[in-house]
XYZ file of C-alpha atoms in Angstrom:
577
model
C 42.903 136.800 106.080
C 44.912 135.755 109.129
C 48.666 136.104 107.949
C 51.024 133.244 109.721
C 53.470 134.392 112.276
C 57.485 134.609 110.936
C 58.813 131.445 112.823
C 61.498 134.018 114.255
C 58.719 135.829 116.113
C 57.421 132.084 117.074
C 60.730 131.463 118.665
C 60.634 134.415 120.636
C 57.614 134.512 122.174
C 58.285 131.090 123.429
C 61.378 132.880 125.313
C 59.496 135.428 126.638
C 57.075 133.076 128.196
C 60.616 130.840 129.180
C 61.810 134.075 130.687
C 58.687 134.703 132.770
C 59.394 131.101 134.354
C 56.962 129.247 132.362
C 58.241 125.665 131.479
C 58.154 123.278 128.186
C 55.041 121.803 128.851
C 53.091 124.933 129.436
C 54.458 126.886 126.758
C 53.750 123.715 124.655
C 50.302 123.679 125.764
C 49.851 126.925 124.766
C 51.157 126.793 121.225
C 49.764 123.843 120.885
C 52.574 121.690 120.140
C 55.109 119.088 121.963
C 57.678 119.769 124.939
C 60.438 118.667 122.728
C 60.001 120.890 119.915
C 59.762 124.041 122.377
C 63.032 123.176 123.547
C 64.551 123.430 120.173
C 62.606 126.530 119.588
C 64.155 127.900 122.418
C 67.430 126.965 121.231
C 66.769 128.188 117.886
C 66.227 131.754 119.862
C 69.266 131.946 121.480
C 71.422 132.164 118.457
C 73.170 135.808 117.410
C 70.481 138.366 117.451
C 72.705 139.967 114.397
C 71.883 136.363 112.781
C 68.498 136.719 113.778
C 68.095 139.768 111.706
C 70.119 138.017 108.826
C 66.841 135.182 108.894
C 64.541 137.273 109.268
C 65.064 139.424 106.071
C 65.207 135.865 104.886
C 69.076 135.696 104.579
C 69.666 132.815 105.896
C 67.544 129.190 105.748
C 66.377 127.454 108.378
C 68.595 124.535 108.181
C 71.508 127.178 108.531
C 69.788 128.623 112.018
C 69.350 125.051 113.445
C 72.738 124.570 112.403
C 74.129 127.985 114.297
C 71.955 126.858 117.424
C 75.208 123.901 118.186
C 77.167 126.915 119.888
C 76.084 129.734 122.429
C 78.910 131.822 121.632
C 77.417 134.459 119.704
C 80.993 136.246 118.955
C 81.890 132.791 116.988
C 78.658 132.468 115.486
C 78.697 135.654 113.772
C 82.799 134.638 112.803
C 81.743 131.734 111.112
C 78.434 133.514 109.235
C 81.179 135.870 107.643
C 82.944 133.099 106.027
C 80.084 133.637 103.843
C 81.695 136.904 102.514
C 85.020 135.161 101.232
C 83.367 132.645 98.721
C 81.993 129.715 101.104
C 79.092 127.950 100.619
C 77.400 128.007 104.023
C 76.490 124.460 104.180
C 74.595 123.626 107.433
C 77.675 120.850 108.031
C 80.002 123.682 107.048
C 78.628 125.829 109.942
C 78.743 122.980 112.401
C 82.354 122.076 111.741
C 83.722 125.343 112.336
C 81.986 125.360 115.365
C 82.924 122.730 117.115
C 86.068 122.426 115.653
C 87.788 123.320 118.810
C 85.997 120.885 121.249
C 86.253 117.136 121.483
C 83.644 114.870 120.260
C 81.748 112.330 123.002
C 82.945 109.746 120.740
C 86.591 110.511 120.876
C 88.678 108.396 122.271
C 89.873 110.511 125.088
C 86.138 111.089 125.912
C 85.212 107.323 126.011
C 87.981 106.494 128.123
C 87.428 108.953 131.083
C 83.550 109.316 130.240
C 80.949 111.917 129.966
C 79.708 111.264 133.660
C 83.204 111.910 135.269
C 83.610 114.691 132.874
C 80.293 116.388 134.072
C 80.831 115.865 137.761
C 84.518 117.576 137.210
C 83.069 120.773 135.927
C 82.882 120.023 132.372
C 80.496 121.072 129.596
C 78.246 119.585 126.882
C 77.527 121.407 123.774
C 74.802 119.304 122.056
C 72.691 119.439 119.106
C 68.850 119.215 118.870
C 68.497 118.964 115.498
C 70.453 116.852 114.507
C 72.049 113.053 115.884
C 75.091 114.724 117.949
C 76.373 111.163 118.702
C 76.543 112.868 122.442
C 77.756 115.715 121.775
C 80.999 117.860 121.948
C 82.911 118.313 125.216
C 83.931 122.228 125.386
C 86.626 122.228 128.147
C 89.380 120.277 126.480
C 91.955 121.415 128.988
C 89.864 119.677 131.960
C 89.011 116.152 129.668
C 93.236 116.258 129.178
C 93.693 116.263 132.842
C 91.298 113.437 133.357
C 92.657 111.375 130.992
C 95.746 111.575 132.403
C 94.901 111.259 136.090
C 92.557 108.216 135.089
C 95.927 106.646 132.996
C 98.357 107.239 136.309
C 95.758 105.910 138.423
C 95.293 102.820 136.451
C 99.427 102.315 135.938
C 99.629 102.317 139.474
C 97.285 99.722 140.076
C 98.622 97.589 137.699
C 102.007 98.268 138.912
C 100.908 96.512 142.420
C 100.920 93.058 140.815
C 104.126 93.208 141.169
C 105.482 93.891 137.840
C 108.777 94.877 137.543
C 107.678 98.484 135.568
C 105.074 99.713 133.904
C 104.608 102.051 130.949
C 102.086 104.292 130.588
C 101.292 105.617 127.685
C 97.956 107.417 125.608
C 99.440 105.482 122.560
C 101.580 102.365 122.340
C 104.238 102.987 119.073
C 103.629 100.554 116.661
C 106.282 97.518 117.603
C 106.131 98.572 120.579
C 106.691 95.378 121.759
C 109.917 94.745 119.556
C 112.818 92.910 120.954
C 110.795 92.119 124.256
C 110.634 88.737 125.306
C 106.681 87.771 126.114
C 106.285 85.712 129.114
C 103.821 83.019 129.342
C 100.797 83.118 132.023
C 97.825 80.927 132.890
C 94.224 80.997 133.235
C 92.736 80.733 137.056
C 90.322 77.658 136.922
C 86.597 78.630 137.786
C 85.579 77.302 140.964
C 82.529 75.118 140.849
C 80.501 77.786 142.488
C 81.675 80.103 139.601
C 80.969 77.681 136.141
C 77.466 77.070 137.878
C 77.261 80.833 137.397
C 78.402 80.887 134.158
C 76.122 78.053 133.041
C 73.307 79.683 134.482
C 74.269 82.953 132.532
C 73.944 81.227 129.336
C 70.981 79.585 130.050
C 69.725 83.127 130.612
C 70.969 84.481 127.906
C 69.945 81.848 125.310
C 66.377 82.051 127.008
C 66.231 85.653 126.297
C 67.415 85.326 123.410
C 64.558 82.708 121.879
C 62.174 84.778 123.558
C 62.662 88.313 121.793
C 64.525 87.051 118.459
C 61.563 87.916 116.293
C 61.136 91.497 117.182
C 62.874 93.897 115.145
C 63.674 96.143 118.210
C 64.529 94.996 121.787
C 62.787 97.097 124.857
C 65.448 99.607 126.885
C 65.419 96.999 129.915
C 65.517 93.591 127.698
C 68.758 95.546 126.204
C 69.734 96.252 129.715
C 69.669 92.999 131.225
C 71.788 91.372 128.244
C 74.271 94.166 128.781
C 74.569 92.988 132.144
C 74.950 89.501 131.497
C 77.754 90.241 129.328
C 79.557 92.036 131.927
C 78.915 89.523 134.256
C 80.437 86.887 132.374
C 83.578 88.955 131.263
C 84.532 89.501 134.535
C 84.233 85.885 135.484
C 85.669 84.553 132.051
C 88.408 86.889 131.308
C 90.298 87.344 134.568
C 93.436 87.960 134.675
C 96.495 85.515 133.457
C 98.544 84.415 136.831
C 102.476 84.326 135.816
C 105.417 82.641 137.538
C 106.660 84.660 140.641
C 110.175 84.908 139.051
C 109.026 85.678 136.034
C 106.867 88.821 136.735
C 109.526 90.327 139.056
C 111.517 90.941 136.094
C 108.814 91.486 133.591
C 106.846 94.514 133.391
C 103.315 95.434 131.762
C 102.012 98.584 129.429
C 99.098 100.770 130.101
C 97.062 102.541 127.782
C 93.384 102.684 125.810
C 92.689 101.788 122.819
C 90.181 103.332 119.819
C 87.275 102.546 121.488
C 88.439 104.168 124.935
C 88.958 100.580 126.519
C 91.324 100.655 129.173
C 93.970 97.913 127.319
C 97.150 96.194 129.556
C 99.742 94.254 127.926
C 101.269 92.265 130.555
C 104.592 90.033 131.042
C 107.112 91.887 128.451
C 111.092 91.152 129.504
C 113.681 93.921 128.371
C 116.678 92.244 127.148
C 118.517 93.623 129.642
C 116.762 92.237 132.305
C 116.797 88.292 131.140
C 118.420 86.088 133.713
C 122.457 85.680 133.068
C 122.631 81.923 131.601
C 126.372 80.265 132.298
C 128.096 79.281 128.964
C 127.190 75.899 128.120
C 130.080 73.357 127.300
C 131.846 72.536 124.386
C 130.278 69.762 122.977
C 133.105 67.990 122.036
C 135.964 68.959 124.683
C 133.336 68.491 127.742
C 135.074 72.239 128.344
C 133.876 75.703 128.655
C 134.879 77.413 125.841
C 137.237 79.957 126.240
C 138.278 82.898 124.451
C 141.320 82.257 122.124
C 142.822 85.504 120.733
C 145.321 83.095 118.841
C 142.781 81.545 116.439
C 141.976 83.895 113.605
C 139.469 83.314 110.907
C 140.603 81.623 107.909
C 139.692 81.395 103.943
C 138.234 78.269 102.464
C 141.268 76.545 101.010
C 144.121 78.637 102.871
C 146.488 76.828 105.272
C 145.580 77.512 108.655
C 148.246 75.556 110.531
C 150.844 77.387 112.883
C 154.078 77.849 111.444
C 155.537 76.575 114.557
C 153.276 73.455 116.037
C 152.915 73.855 119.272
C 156.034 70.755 121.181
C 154.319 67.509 122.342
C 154.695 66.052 125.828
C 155.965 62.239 125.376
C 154.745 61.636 129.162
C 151.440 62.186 128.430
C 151.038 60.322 125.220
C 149.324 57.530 126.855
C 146.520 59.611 127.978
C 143.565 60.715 125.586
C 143.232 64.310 125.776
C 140.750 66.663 124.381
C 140.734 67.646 120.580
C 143.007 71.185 120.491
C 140.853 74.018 119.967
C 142.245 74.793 116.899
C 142.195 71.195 114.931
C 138.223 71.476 115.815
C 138.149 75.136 114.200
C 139.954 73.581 111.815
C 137.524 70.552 110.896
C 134.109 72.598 111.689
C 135.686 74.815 108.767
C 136.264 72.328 106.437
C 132.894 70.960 107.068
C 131.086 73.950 106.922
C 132.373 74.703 103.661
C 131.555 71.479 102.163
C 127.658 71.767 103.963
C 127.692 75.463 102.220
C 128.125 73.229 98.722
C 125.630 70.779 99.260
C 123.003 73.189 100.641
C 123.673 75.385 97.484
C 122.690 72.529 95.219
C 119.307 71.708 97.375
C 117.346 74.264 96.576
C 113.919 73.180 98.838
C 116.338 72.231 101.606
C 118.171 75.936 101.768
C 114.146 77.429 101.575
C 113.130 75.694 104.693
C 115.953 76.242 106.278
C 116.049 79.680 105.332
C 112.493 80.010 106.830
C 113.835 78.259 110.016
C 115.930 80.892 110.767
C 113.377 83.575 110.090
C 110.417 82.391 111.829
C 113.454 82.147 114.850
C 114.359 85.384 114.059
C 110.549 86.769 114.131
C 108.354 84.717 116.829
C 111.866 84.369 119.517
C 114.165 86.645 120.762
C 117.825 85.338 120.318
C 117.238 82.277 119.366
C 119.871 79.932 118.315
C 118.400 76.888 116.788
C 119.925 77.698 113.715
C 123.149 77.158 112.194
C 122.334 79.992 109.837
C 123.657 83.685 109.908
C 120.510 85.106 108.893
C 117.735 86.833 110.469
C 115.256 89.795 110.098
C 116.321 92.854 110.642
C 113.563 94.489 111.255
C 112.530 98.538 109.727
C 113.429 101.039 112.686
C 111.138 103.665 112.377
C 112.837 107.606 113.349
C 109.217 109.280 113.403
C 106.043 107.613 113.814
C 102.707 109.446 112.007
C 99.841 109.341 115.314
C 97.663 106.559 115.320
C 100.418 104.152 113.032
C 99.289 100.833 115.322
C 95.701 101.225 114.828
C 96.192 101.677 110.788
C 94.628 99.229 108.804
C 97.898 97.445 107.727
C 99.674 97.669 111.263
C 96.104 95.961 112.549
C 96.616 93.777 109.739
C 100.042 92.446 110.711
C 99.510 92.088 113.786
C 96.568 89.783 113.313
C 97.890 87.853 111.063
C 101.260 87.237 113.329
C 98.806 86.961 116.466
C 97.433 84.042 114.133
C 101.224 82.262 113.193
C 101.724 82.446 117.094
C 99.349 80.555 118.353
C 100.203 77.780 115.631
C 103.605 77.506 116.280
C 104.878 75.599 118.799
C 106.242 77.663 122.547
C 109.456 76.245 122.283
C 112.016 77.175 119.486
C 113.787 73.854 119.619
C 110.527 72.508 117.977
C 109.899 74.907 115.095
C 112.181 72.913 112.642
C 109.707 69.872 112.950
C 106.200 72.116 112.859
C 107.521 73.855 109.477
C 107.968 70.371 107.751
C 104.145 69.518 108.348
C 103.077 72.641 106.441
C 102.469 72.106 102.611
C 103.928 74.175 101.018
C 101.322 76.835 100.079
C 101.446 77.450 104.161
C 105.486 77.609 103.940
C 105.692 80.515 101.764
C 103.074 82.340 103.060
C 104.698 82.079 106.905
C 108.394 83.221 104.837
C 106.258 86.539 103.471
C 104.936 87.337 106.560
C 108.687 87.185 108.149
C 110.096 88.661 105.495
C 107.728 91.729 105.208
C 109.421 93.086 108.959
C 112.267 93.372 107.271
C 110.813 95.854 104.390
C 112.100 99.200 104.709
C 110.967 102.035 102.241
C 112.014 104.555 105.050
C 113.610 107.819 104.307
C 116.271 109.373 106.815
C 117.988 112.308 106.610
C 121.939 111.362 105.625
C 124.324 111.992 107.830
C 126.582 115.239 107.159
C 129.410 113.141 107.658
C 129.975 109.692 106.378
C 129.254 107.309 109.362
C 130.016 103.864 107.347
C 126.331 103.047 108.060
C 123.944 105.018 105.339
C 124.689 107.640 103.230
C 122.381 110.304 100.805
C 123.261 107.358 97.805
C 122.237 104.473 99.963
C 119.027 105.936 101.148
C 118.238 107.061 97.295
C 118.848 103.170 95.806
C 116.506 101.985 98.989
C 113.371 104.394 98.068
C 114.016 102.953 94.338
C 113.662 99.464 95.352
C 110.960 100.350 97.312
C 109.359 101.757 94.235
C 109.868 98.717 92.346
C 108.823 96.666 95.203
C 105.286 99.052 95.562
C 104.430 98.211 91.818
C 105.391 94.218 92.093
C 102.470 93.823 94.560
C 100.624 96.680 93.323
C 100.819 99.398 96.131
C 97.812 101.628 96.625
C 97.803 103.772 99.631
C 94.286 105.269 98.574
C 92.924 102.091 99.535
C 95.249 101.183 102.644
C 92.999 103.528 104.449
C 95.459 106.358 104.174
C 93.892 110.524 103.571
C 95.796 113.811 104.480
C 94.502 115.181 108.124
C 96.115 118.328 109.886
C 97.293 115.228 112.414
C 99.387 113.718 109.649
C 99.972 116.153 107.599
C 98.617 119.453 106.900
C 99.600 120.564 110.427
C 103.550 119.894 109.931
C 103.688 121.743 106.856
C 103.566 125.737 105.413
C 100.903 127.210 103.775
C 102.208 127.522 100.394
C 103.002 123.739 100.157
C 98.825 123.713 101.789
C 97.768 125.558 98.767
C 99.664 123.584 96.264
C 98.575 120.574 97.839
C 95.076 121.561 97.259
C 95.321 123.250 93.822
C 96.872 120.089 92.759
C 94.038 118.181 94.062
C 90.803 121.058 93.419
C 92.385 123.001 91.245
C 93.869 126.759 91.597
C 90.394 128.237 91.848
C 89.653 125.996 95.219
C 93.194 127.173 96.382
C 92.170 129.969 96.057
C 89.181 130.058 98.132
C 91.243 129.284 101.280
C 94.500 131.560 100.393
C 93.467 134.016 103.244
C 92.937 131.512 105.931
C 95.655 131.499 109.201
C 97.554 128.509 109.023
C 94.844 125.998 111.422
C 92.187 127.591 109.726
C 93.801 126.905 106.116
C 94.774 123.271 107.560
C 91.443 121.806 108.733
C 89.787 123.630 105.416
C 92.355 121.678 103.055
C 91.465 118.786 105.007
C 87.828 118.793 104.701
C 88.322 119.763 100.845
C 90.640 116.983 100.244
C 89.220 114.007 102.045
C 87.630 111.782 99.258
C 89.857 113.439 96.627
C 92.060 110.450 96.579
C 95.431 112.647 96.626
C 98.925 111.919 98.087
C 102.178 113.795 99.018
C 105.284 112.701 97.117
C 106.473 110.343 99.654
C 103.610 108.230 99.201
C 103.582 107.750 95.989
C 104.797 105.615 93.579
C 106.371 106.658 90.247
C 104.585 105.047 87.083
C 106.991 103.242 84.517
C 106.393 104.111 80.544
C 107.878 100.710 79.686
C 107.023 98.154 82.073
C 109.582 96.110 80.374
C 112.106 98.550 81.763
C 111.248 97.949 85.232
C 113.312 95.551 87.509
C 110.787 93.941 89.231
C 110.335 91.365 86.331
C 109.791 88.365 88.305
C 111.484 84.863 87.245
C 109.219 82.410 85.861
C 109.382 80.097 88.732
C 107.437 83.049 90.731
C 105.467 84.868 88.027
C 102.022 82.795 89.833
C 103.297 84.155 92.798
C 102.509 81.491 95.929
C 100.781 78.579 93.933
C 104.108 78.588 91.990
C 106.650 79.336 94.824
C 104.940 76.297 96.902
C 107.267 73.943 94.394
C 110.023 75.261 95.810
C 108.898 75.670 99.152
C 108.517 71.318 99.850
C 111.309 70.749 102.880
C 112.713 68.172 102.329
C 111.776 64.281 104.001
């Protein structure tokens, strides 16, 4: 009996034909097998001759070979195989993690943006797998990819920044509200020419022709796939050009650079910095016909408290002929009085004081200094002192900002027209416009107190915040787990020491599973606890939120009037006629 060759001594015979300058098809020929699978043999044969050994003496499975073949460094691979000895279970994924954990996936960000063709043609490298779907790969010079990414992001800021812009930012990542307190200009849409809608007619024609002719076939051919592709790009470029802005406008505007998730370049033009709004001349005094003026003399005054001077000021008999303008202080005098009695009457109209309450939010929210409303409230908004990476492309941030993106294009441009556009919404649409307002102004933020009082915050007035938060988190029923959020070394594991590591992950595993990562260096220990933890469902303190015994305990017993939460709230939400 013929006894079957080890697959080990398969893999290197192939090389020593490889080495003598024979290529994949002959060597295939003369195994009798495909071109393909004597490239992955040959891969397979340049792993660790120390590992090589270890599979031979069968030590090792297959699946774990393929899975050392990712990486030619042979130092690393033997690293990693060692592992073994402290109490890991050499998973073939296991093996492939560690590595590649120091290169960059093709389908990183970073990678997307500058791509793999400009990476290549710089120098860079490729590590791929055969074995398995690599999603293209891992890019091994990280140093080089960070230095095209940047040089591509300059480049593109300066481009943009010929427009004509007063500045541009350029940034890898936009902070979330990044935007905040900017004033977004307004730009138009270049009509097509007729030469150019004839083209984009014709593309859909095209397209829709294409797409009658191949929509029964579960798979399109590489150059039917192709052609669409190009279509599409065709008609982006001529239906999403560029908004044109007013010439005043721009030169004091500027625009914001950066790529997105996807490694899309993405621009946000025509922001305005408060500080560079046009000056706008003091408007007069409704009543006088007079520019106001400052009047140190007139101080403010308690409802009910005499606010007369103790010495009027002497009238002039020659001029008592002539009608002169009200004296600035009877007018303080009678706006007073009249505000006071409006504060009564708007006390005792309950759906009157909501809309007008949501007036001066929406104000607050969709304009910058707006003052439409004769109310002293606004939204004042959570400042953020540290950021976790990636906080605008979270799930909730993407959330918001669709759902505001959503508002905005319902309301109406101007802010002298919002009053009138709230009272057509029912009132199911009112409060849910109020919650969205509202919600900026939620602030669950800790912040280290000040050592000295500074008549802003103290240690108390941050404690009583993160309570209400608390209460707040279990009104609406809080759940970060499902908000998306895990522990990564980006946002957390990384910033903290290995003994708060291992407690994290003896909480989570259990001391024995601690245990198995105790003698780690801190990355090492940091991207393990990550990988152990990520569908364990566990959170660090700050996220969580304390469970009551006694619900009945809890302030955030809601009233009756909003125990059905919106359908109930609508009542009061009616403006009024």
């Amino acid at each position: 009996m013929r006894e079957r060759l080890h697959p080990l001594d398969e893999f290197r015979a192939m090389r020593t034909l490889n080495d003598k300058g024979d290529d994949a098809e002959t060597i295939a020929a003369v195994f009798g097998t495909t071109a393909a699978v004597v490239t992955q043999r040959l891969k397979l044969a340049s792993v660790s001759p120390t590992l090589h050994d270890v599979y031979a003496a069968d030590g090792m499975t297959l699946d774990q070979l393929m899975a050392f073949a990712v990486s030619e460094d042979h130092e690393r691979q033997e690293q990693v195989w060692d592992l073994g000895n402290h109490g890991y279970t050499m998973a073939p994924r296991f093996i492939r993690d560690r590595l590649t954990e120091a290169s960059v996936r093709a389908a990183d960000r970073r990678a997307r943006f500058v791509g793999l063709d400009a990476y290549v043609a710089a120098g860079g490298s490729v590590m791929r797998d055969l074995f398995e779907d690599d999603d293209g790969g891992w890019l091994t010079d990280v140093a080089l990819l960070e230095r095209l990414v940047d040089e591509k992001l300059n480049a593109e800021g300066e481009r943009v920044g010929t427009e004509g812009w007063k500045w541009v930012t350029v940034s890898r990542e936009l902070p979330y509200g990044f935007q905040r307190g900017l004033r977004e200009i307004d730009g138009t849409r270049p009509e097509l020419s007729e030469a150019e809608q004839a083209r984009v007619d014709a593309i859909h024609e095209e397209a829709g022709a294409l797409e009658d002719e191949w929509q029964d076939m579960p798979e399109l051919p590489e150059e039917i796939e192709a052609k669409i592709d190009a279509l599409d790009t065709e008609l982006a470029s001529l239906v999403e050009r560029p908004l044109t802005y007013d010439a005043d406008e721009l030169a004091r505007a500027g625009a914001f650079v950066t790529f997105d998730q996807r490694g899309t370049l993405l621009i946000e033009r025509g922001y305005v910095r408060p500080d560079d709004e046009p000056q706008v001349e003091q408007e007069p005094d409704p009543v006088t016909g007079e520019v106001a003026a400052n009047d140190a003399a007139i101080e403010p005054s308690q409802p009910g408290e005499g606010s007369r001077p103790a010495h009027p000021a002497p009238s002039d008999d020659s001029d008592e002929e002539l009608v002169k303008p009200l004296p600035d202080r009877i007018i303080c005098e009678l706006t007073a009085t009249r505000t006071v009695a409006l504060q009564d009457a708007f006390a005792q109209s309950p759906s009157i004081a909501f809309a007008a309450v949501l007036h001066a939010i929406v104000l607050s929210t969709f304009f910058l200094a707006s003052r439409e409303s004769c109310l002293g409230i606004s939204v004042n908004r959570a400042v953020f002192a540290a950021q976790a990476p990636g906080l605008k492309d979270s799930p909730a941030a993407k959330a918001i900002a669709e759902r505001h993106a959503r508002w905005r294009d319902r309301l109406p441009k101007s802010d002298k027209e919002i009053w009138d556009a709230l009272q057509l919404l029912d009132g199911s649409e009112q409060a849910a416009l109020f919650a969205h307002c509202a919600a900026y102004a939620v602030n669950a933020c800790w912040e280290p107190a000040p050592k000295y009082d500074n008549g802003r915050t103290s240690a108390h007035t941050i404690a009583r915040r993160i309570d209400h938060a608390h209460v707040l988190a279990r009104t609406v029923g809080l759940d970060m787990v499902a908000a998306g959020w895990a522990p990564t070394v980006e946002n957390y594991f990384g910033g903290i020491t290995k003994p708060r590591i291992l407690e994290a992950v003896a909480e989570a595993k259990g001391p024995q599973t601690a245990g198995l990562i105790e003698h780690l260096k801190k990355d090492d220990m940091a991207r393990e606890a990550e990988r152990l933890l990520a569908d364990a469902g566990w959170l660090p303190e700050p996220l969580r939120t304390p469970v009551i015994d006694d619900p009945a305990d809890d302030a955030s017993s809601l009233p009756a009037f909003l125990a059905d939460d919106v359908d109930q709230t609508a009542d009061y939400a009616v403006a009024a006629e």
